[in-house]
PDB file of C-alpha atoms in Angstrom:
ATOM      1  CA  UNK A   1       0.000   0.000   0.000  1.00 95.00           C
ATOM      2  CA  UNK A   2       0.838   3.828  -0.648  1.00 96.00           C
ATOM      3  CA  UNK A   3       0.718   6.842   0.617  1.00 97.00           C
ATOM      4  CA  UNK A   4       0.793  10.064  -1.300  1.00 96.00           C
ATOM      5  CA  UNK A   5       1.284  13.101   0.833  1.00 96.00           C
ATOM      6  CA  UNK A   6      -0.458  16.315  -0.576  1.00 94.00           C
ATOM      7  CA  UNK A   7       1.428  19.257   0.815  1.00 92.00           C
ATOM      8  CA  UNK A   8       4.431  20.255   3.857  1.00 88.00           C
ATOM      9  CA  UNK A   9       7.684  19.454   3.584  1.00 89.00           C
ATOM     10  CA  UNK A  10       7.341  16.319   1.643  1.00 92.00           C
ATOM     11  CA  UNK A  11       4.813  17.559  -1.083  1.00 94.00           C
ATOM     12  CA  UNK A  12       4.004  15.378  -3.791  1.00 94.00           C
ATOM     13  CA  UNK A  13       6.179  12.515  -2.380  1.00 94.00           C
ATOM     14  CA  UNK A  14       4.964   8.754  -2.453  1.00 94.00           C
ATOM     15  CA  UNK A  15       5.552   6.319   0.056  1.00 95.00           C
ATOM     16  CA  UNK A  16       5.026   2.477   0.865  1.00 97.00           C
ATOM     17  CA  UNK A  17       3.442   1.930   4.304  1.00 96.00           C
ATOM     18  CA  UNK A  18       2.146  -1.155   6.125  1.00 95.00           C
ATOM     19  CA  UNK A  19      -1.275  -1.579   6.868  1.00 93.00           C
ATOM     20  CA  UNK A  20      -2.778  -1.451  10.253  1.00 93.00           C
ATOM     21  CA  UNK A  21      -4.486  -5.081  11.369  1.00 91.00           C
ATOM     22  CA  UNK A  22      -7.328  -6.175   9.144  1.00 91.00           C
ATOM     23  CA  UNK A  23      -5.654  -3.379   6.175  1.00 90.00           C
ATOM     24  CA  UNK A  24      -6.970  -0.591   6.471  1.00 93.00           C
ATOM     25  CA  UNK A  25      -3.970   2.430   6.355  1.00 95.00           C
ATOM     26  CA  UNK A  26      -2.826   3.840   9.096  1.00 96.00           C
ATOM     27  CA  UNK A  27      -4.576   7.041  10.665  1.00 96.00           C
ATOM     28  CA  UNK A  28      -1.453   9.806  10.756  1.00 96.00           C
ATOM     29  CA  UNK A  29       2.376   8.900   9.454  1.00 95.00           C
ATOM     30  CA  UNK A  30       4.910  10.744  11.322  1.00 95.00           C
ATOM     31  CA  UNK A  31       7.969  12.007   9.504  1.00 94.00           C
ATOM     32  CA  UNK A  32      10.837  14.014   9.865  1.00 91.00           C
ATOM     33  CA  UNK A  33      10.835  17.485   8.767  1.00 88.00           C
ATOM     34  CA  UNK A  34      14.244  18.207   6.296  1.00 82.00           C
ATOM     35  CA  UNK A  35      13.960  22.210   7.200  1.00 84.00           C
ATOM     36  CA  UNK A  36      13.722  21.657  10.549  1.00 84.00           C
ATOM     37  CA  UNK A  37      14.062  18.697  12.542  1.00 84.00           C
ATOM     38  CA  UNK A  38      14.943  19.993  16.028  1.00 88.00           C
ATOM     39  CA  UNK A  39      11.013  21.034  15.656  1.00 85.00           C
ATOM     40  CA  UNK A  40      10.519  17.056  15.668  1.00 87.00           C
ATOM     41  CA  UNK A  41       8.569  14.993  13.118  1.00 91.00           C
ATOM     42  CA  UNK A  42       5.697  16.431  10.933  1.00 91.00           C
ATOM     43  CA  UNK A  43       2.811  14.633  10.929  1.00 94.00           C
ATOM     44  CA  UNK A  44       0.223  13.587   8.199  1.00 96.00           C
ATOM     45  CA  UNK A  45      -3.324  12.295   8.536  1.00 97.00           C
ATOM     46  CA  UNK A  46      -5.375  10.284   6.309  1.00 96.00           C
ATOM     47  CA  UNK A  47      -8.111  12.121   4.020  1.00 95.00           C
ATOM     48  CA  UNK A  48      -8.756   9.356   1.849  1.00 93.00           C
ATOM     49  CA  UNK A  49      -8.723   6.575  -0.971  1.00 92.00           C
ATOM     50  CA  UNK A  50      -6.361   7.913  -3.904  1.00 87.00           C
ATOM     51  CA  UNK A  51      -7.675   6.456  -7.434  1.00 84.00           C
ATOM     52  CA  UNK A  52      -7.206   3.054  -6.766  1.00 80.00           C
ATOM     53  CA  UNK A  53      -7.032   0.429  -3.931  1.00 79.00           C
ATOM     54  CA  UNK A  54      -3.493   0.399  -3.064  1.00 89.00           C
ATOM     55  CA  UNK A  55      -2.947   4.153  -2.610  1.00 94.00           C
ATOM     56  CA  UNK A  56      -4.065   6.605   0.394  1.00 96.00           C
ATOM     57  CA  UNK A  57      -4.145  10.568   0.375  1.00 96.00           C
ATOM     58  CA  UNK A  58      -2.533  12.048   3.393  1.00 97.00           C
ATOM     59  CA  UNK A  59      -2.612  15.724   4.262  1.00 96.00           C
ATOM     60  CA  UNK A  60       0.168  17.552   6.887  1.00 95.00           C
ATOM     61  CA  UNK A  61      -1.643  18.003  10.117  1.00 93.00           C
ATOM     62  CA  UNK A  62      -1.546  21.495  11.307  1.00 81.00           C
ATOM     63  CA  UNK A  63      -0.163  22.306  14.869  1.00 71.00           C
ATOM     64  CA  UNK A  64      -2.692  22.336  17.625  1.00 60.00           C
ATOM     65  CA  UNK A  65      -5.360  20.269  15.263  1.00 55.00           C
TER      66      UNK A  65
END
C-alpha cells in the first residue's frame, strides 16, 4: 500500500506503508521534517482513498489540530 502526501515538507512525495491489522492504512504517518528537525517529526493524517485500492491521500496536520 501507498501513501501520497499532498502538501508540507514532503509535497508530492509517495511512500510504501504497512497496513494497520485487518488493512486498512494507518490514521497519521509521522515524519521528519528536512527544514527543521529539532522542531521534531511532521505529521500527516489520512483524508482518503487515492484512485485506486493500493494508494491513500494524506494531508500535513496542522499544529494544535
Amino acid at each position: 500500500m501507498y501513501a501520497f502526501l499532498d502538501d508540507g515538507p514532503h509535497k508530492g512525495e509517495t511512500l510504501r506503508i504497512t497496513a494497520e491489522r485487518g488493512g486498512a492504512p494507518p490514521r497519521e504517518i509521522e515524519l521528519a521534517d528536512p527544514a527543521a528537525p529539532e522542531f521534531g517529526p511532521v505529521t500527516y493524517l489520512l483524508l482518503g482513498p487515492h484512485q485506486n485500492d493500493e494508494w491513500w491521500i494524506y494531508r500535513r496536520a496542522r499544529p494544535g489540530s
